[in-house]
Amino acid sequence: MMGRTIFIDPGRCIGCQACVSACRECDSHRGKSMIHLDYPDEGHSVASLPTVCMHCEDPVAPCAEVCPADAILVTADGVVQQADTTRCIGCANCVNACPFGVPKIDLQAKLQMKCNLCYDRTAYGLAPMCATVCPTGALFYGTLEELQAERPGVQVADSFTFGSTTVSTGVAMVVPADKVQWPVPGGLPVVEINGRDVR
Amino acid sequence: MTATDPNRALPLDPSLAPPGTRNFRDAGGIPADRWHADQNGETLVPTHCCFCGVQCGMYLRVDRGGKVFGVEPRNHDINRMRLCPKGINAYQQVNHPDRLTAPLMRRNRDEEFREVSWDEALDHTVAEIRRIQGEYGNDAFGLLGGASLYSEKTYLVGKFARVALKSRHVDYNGRLCMVSAAGANKLAFGIDRAGNPFSDILLTDCLLIAGSNVGECFPVMTQYLWGARDRGATLIVVDPRETAIARTADIHVALKPGTDSAFFNAVLHVVVAEGLTDEAYLAAHAAGWEEVKATVAAYPPARSAEICGVPAEQIVQVARMFAGADRAMAWHARGVEHHSQGVENCLSIINLCVAAGHIGRPGAGYGTITGQGNGQGGREHGQKSDLLPGGRSITNPEHRRQICEIWGIDEAELPPAGTSMMEMVWQMQRKEIRGLVGICNNPFVSLPNYATVKDGYDTLEFHAQFDFFLSETAANAHVVFPVTVWAEDEGVMANAEARVVKHNKAQEPPAGVRTDTWVICELARRLGAGDKFAFPDSRSVFEELRIASAGTVNDYYGITYERLEETGGIAWPCPSTEHPGTPRLFENGRTYHPDGKIHMQVVEWHPPMDPYSEEFPLSLTTGRTVAHFLSGNQTRRLGALVEQTPRPWVEVHPSHGFRNGDPVRVVTRRGSEVFPALVTEAIRPDTVFVPYHWPVPTAANALTIDALDPRSKIPEYKVCAARIEAAERIDEVPAPPTAPGHQAYPETQVSRTDPLPPTSPQGRGTAERS
């Protein structure tokens, strides 16, 4: 199945933002974090989850597909790189195209920035900075087999539906066992959370 | 597969490198592949985080010029590369623009500070010590140390007070941290430390976490918790708030603050009633069980359920889950310790562990989660008012004789026991203490009942502080000595497991900055005790500490710097250099009492000291956020952490009718302050919560009560009577004080004035913003 990648386990996230600080410290984005935390049921639950680039595989990275300047390159190992500084025109097409809300635009620099899976570290066999430090293992870097060896019975999903479109990703998410059969709803409409009607 | 399946490898077995980390070597040394070193000409210095009691291993990145400029995760077996946001940002304080680089002095508090030479600051301090002690006696001058100091320095603080200052008044801010647990452990087991290492959590079948917001206070410990859950362990969380780990617990007991021992007595009541006690273990190893059993008979679940405000069925469930497990562990923290019956709360948990036979086995035992980096080690070697090095009692004639022999002083010269940190403040108010040296502590934020603390310190005729940033307390002093941060000196700390770890020096201190060791020894020399303080560095202090602890329960004799670097940490007692250390206690069934028994103690619940009334019907409880550390003197200056959590707030239940961000005045019998409301279902309707890292006018500790536990003298931070009311405007967070000529560091000012609560701070969940 999938090779070494990030697995996100929202059930373990404690919202500490160590990943956010770590991303800020990594060499490829020094000073800027490419991660943000989402709070899926604000006001009712303390649940949180980190959002990193999902490194879409099929269709190939919507952000790259819509880039008019061909600035976003996808490497052979499936990593969707951040925009090439010599090509990016800061048009924000990628921001609008991404179904996960990941890329950011530095308006002053006219440059798109996003998670590149810490290419400077993963190329050396190290884990990305966020998954290295994550105190709880809500972000895990490795193979599915390594994840399942540590966490018996854990199930993951790597396809997400947005309306009628399904996106397969290089980054996977831990889901309840009965949810592996079909794509995880990646966008609205969500009609109920924890048995509560949120329409 | 059960948690106890012996065929399953430990998921977090320290000997197995986690994925993505195999290029790094283990505890000591530099990365095996010198990846960064080769790439950028930088070096990586292996050390540990300066903050909490987990003591995560980390590398500090040092550039060609010898300056610390970054952090790199380290595969130390405590944390296996993991770090929390405080650890990741800690390096930023090393070369922070707010660092103090010259001694500051003023003759009285109306004057501005001026930078002076070291000689002038030291001479003035010594002259004031001599004047005050000459006029009012030796005990009129006190010393307050800190639990963020290396153990060598805490040893020096205790020795300096008794030998150079000849004063009985020495204490430390660990008094505000885990002394209740220490007192309870000493009473029950004759030893003051956690019974098991963190890694035992991985082996347990049932984990009880009481009064600890592990996710925010000790984030890296959650990996052990999750490891246990992966193996099928159940989780019980006892906490008034639904914290991030409570959300996922099998049972979350949201009890009313200040009712812990009523709850644990009732749990033990059920354990007895259902025949879940380990009678064989109790008969062989425990004394006092019959008395404890008789006491808990008066705590049926229905009665405690009413006291604690929880369903009686939960008490029964907890009893069955904990006592019915093959191996169970209880870990607790300030939530049960910060009470006027903190020691008793801890004892009631110990009673439960012992009665169920969950002691001294892999995966079965107890532990306290230490807040401060060296909260454990800070008191072991004489910094606490009633302890001498090696945890010896200052009231024990034999212990006194031993230490006087090592120190080369006459027994009659060794002062008696002093008072606790809060009591010293009351003595300052009464002018019994007229001069004080404070070392790396910030009582203006960390002590309860701020008005009393300010009054006590203002009454002092002379006050000197050691620190590397100008803390709120230092800003009120007469003399401030600029000292090193943790990365500029070497030394050891003992973490929450009582594992001694070594911190290494990563850079030279800036010009004008001296080590705490140098300043203490220099003051001693000028006071005429130079021959007893001829310590050129930490290593020489540690050699004396080893000898001073030899043969005691807190035996460090077998621990050397070299061994610590090789092993990554050794748990005391370690009586010889061949001894491997003692990560797990009582494996042979013997405790450290002379009779080898566990001395179970009777606990009766009593209400908190601040009575509820119609005027003050709610409980105010306090705690931390993940981005800040204790008084915030360090973390409130680091941009990323300020941005993450710029200000305190008050957590209130939706039933009070406030909307998110509304100004809410929290009133107690000590005072009132206004915070933005953070409306959440994650807190009891009868309880409000304020995080405590900020100074007045946004200080939770302006509201908390200075009632003390009679045995441990820990303040009752975790509960006081309060009411809330709508207010007009929210109090703004003041900028941290800076030395003259320095502006507040702009990066930390960006979000500080935001009047709204942080959105969903640390995943706590908020209702919609208004």
PDB file of N, CA and C in Angstrom, chain B residues 173-181 211 258 260 333-343 345-346 446 621-624 630 692 705 707 709 712 714-720:
ATOM      1  N   ASN B 173      10.633  27.445  45.698  1.00  0.00           N
ATOM      2  CA  ASN B 173       9.307  27.497  45.083  1.00  0.00           C
ATOM      3  C   ASN B 173       8.736  26.129  44.737  1.00  0.00           C
ATOM      4  N   GLY B 174       9.519  25.061  44.927  1.00  0.00           N
ATOM      5  CA  GLY B 174       8.937  23.724  44.833  1.00  0.00           C
ATOM      6  C   GLY B 174       7.911  23.506  45.930  1.00  0.00           C
ATOM      7  N   ARG B 175       7.942  24.357  46.929  1.00  0.00           N
ATOM      8  CA  ARG B 175       6.930  24.347  47.995  1.00  0.00           C
ATOM      9  C   ARG B 175       5.548  24.591  47.403  1.00  0.00           C
ATOM     10  N   LEU B 176       5.520  25.210  46.233  1.00  0.00           N
ATOM     11  CA  LEU B 176       4.247  25.506  45.596  1.00  0.00           C
ATOM     12  C   LEU B 176       3.891  24.429  44.582  1.00  0.00           C
ATOM     13  N   CYS B 177       4.706  23.390  44.535  1.00  0.00           N
ATOM     14  CA  CYS B 177       4.569  22.438  43.435  1.00  0.00           C
ATOM     15  C   CYS B 177       4.109  21.067  43.908  1.00  0.00           C
ATOM     16  N   MET B 178       4.978  20.218  44.404  1.00  0.00           N
ATOM     17  CA  MET B 178       4.563  18.839  44.680  1.00  0.00           C
ATOM     18  C   MET B 178       4.874  18.391  46.100  1.00  0.00           C
ATOM     19  N   VAL B 179       4.996  19.324  47.032  1.00  0.00           N
ATOM     20  CA  VAL B 179       5.376  18.915  48.389  1.00  0.00           C
ATOM     21  C   VAL B 179       4.291  18.087  49.084  1.00  0.00           C
ATOM     22  N   SER B 180       3.027  18.231  48.664  1.00  0.00           N
ATOM     23  CA  SER B 180       1.984  17.400  49.274  1.00  0.00           C
ATOM     24  C   SER B 180       2.224  15.936  48.941  1.00  0.00           C
ATOM     25  N   ALA B 181       2.549  15.690  47.673  1.00  0.00           N
ATOM     26  CA  ALA B 181       2.843  14.315  47.266  1.00  0.00           C
ATOM     27  C   ALA B 181       4.081  13.816  47.992  1.00  0.00           C
ATOM     28  N   GLY B 211      -6.391  14.881  38.989  1.00  0.00           N
ATOM     29  CA  GLY B 211      -5.962  16.269  39.138  1.00  0.00           C
ATOM     30  C   GLY B 211      -4.774  16.614  38.274  1.00  0.00           C
ATOM     31  N   GLY B 258     -11.792  20.375  45.496  1.00  0.00           N
ATOM     32  CA  GLY B 258     -11.651  20.288  46.951  1.00  0.00           C
ATOM     33  C   GLY B 258     -12.346  19.094  47.578  1.00  0.00           C
ATOM     34  N   ASP B 260     -11.494  15.728  46.677  1.00  0.00           N
ATOM     35  CA  ASP B 260     -10.787  14.537  46.196  1.00  0.00           C
ATOM     36  C   ASP B 260     -10.762  13.396  47.215  1.00  0.00           C
ATOM     37  N   ALA B 333      -1.326  15.000  40.190  1.00  0.00           N
ATOM     38  CA  ALA B 333      -0.549  16.238  40.088  1.00  0.00           C
ATOM     39  C   ALA B 333      -1.211  17.302  40.938  1.00  0.00           C
ATOM     40  N   ARG B 334      -0.992  18.550  40.562  1.00  0.00           N
ATOM     41  CA  ARG B 334      -1.385  19.656  41.435  1.00  0.00           C
ATOM     42  C   ARG B 334      -2.873  19.684  41.751  1.00  0.00           C
ATOM     43  N   GLY B 335      -3.696  19.128  40.889  1.00  0.00           N
ATOM     44  CA  GLY B 335      -5.135  19.170  41.120  1.00  0.00           C
ATOM     45  C   GLY B 335      -5.540  18.536  42.437  1.00  0.00           C
ATOM     46  N   VAL B 336      -4.797  17.527  42.891  1.00  0.00           N
ATOM     47  CA  VAL B 336      -5.104  16.960  44.204  1.00  0.00           C
ATOM     48  C   VAL B 336      -4.137  17.468  45.273  1.00  0.00           C
ATOM     49  N   GLU B 337      -3.001  18.029  44.837  1.00  0.00           N
ATOM     50  CA  GLU B 337      -1.964  18.417  45.804  1.00  0.00           C
ATOM     51  C   GLU B 337      -2.122  19.853  46.313  1.00  0.00           C
ATOM     52  N   HIS B 338      -2.634  20.739  45.450  1.00  0.00           N
ATOM     53  CA  HIS B 338      -2.789  22.147  45.834  1.00  0.00           C
ATOM     54  C   HIS B 338      -4.022  22.353  46.701  1.00  0.00           C
ATOM     55  N   HIS B 339      -4.036  21.805  47.877  1.00  0.00           N
ATOM     56  CA  HIS B 339      -5.202  21.924  48.744  1.00  0.00           C
ATOM     57  C   HIS B 339      -4.762  22.032  50.191  1.00  0.00           C
ATOM     58  N   SER B 340      -5.639  22.549  51.019  1.00  0.00           N
ATOM     59  CA  SER B 340      -5.327  22.594  52.446  1.00  0.00           C
ATOM     60  C   SER B 340      -5.364  21.191  53.033  1.00  0.00           C
ATOM     61  N   GLN B 341      -5.776  20.211  52.267  1.00  0.00           N
ATOM     62  CA  GLN B 341      -5.568  18.824  52.658  1.00  0.00           C
ATOM     63  C   GLN B 341      -4.894  18.057  51.517  1.00  0.00           C
ATOM     64  N   GLY B 342      -3.871  18.701  50.948  1.00  0.00           N
ATOM     65  CA  GLY B 342      -3.148  18.106  49.821  1.00  0.00           C
ATOM     66  C   GLY B 342      -2.496  16.795  50.182  1.00  0.00           C
ATOM     67  N   VAL B 343      -1.856  16.744  51.345  1.00  0.00           N
ATOM     68  CA  VAL B 343      -1.185  15.512  51.768  1.00  0.00           C
ATOM     69  C   VAL B 343      -2.222  14.398  51.927  1.00  0.00           C
ATOM     70  N   ASN B 345      -5.139  14.145  50.490  1.00  0.00           N
ATOM     71  CA  ASN B 345      -5.636  13.710  49.174  1.00  0.00           C
ATOM     72  C   ASN B 345      -4.704  12.658  48.572  1.00  0.00           C
ATOM     73  N   CYS B 346      -3.398  12.945  48.643  1.00  0.00           N
ATOM     74  CA  CYS B 346      -2.422  11.997  48.086  1.00  0.00           C
ATOM     75  C   CYS B 346      -2.465  10.685  48.864  1.00  0.00           C
ATOM     76  N   SER B 446       3.581  33.774  41.292  1.00  0.00           N
ATOM     77  CA  SER B 446       3.353  32.368  41.637  1.00  0.00           C
ATOM     78  C   SER B 446       2.732  32.144  43.013  1.00  0.00           C
ATOM     79  N   THR B 621     -11.057  27.617  40.388  1.00  0.00           N
ATOM     80  CA  THR B 621      -9.883  26.757  40.356  1.00  0.00           C
ATOM     81  C   THR B 621      -8.928  27.297  39.305  1.00  0.00           C
ATOM     82  N   THR B 622      -7.648  27.008  39.467  1.00  0.00           N
ATOM     83  CA  THR B 622      -6.634  27.569  38.575  1.00  0.00           C
ATOM     84  C   THR B 622      -5.787  26.460  37.988  1.00  0.00           C
ATOM     85  N   GLY B 623      -5.031  26.806  36.963  1.00  0.00           N
ATOM     86  CA  GLY B 623      -4.178  25.801  36.333  1.00  0.00           C
ATOM     87  C   GLY B 623      -3.355  26.432  35.234  1.00  0.00           C
ATOM     88  N   ARG B 624      -2.844  25.573  34.358  1.00  0.00           N
ATOM     89  CA  ARG B 624      -1.904  26.056  33.348  1.00  0.00           C
ATOM     90  C   ARG B 624      -2.460  25.955  31.943  1.00  0.00           C
ATOM     91  N   LEU B 630       4.674  28.080  34.471  1.00  0.00           N
ATOM     92  CA  LEU B 630       4.634  28.664  35.804  1.00  0.00           C
ATOM     93  C   LEU B 630       4.370  30.165  35.763  1.00  0.00           C
ATOM     94  N   TYR B 692      -3.072  30.675  35.439  1.00  0.00           N
ATOM     95  CA  TYR B 692      -2.412  31.536  36.430  1.00  0.00           C
ATOM     96  C   TYR B 692      -1.078  32.163  36.020  1.00  0.00           C
ATOM     97  N   ILE B 705      -6.544  31.880  47.553  1.00  0.00           N
ATOM     98  CA  ILE B 705      -6.423  32.014  49.008  1.00  0.00           C
ATOM     99  C   ILE B 705      -5.065  31.485  49.469  1.00  0.00           C
ATOM    100  N   ALA B 707      -4.393  29.944  52.195  1.00  0.00           N
ATOM    101  CA  ALA B 707      -4.509  28.888  53.210  1.00  0.00           C
ATOM    102  C   ALA B 707      -3.513  27.789  52.870  1.00  0.00           C
ATOM    103  N   ASP B 709      -1.763  23.782  53.561  1.00  0.00           N
ATOM    104  CA  ASP B 709      -1.886  22.445  54.134  1.00  0.00           C
ATOM    105  C   ASP B 709      -1.030  22.427  55.403  1.00  0.00           C
ATOM    106  N   SER B 712       2.261  19.930  54.615  1.00  0.00           N
ATOM    107  CA  SER B 712       3.196  20.239  53.530  1.00  0.00           C
ATOM    108  C   SER B 712       3.392  21.737  53.350  1.00  0.00           C
ATOM    109  N   ILE B 714       1.679  23.621  51.506  1.00  0.00           N
ATOM    110  CA  ILE B 714       1.384  23.996  50.117  1.00  0.00           C
ATOM    111  C   ILE B 714       0.124  24.867  50.142  1.00  0.00           C
ATOM    112  N   PRO B 715       0.074  25.930  49.348  1.00  0.00           N
ATOM    113  CA  PRO B 715      -1.142  26.764  49.345  1.00  0.00           C
ATOM    114  C   PRO B 715      -2.315  26.090  48.622  1.00  0.00           C
ATOM    115  N   GLU B 716      -3.505  26.505  49.004  1.00  0.00           N
ATOM    116  CA  GLU B 716      -4.723  25.914  48.430  1.00  0.00           C
ATOM    117  C   GLU B 716      -5.104  26.647  47.136  1.00  0.00           C
ATOM    118  N   TYR B 717      -4.240  26.491  46.116  1.00  0.00           N
ATOM    119  CA  TYR B 717      -4.489  27.189  44.851  1.00  0.00           C
ATOM    120  C   TYR B 717      -5.739  26.694  44.142  1.00  0.00           C
ATOM    121  N   LYS B 718      -6.082  25.434  44.335  1.00  0.00           N
ATOM    122  CA  LYS B 718      -7.028  24.808  43.425  1.00  0.00           C
ATOM    123  C   LYS B 718      -8.489  25.013  43.805  1.00  0.00           C
ATOM    124  N   VAL B 719      -8.761  25.690  44.923  1.00  0.00           N
ATOM    125  CA  VAL B 719     -10.163  25.963  45.211  1.00  0.00           C
ATOM    126  C   VAL B 719     -10.291  27.158  46.152  1.00  0.00           C
ATOM    127  N   CYS B 720     -11.167  28.084  45.748  1.00  0.00           N
ATOM    128  CA  CYS B 720     -11.601  29.121  46.674  1.00  0.00           C
ATOM    129  C   CYS B 720     -12.996  29.564  46.243  1.00  0.00           C
TER     130      CYS B 720
END
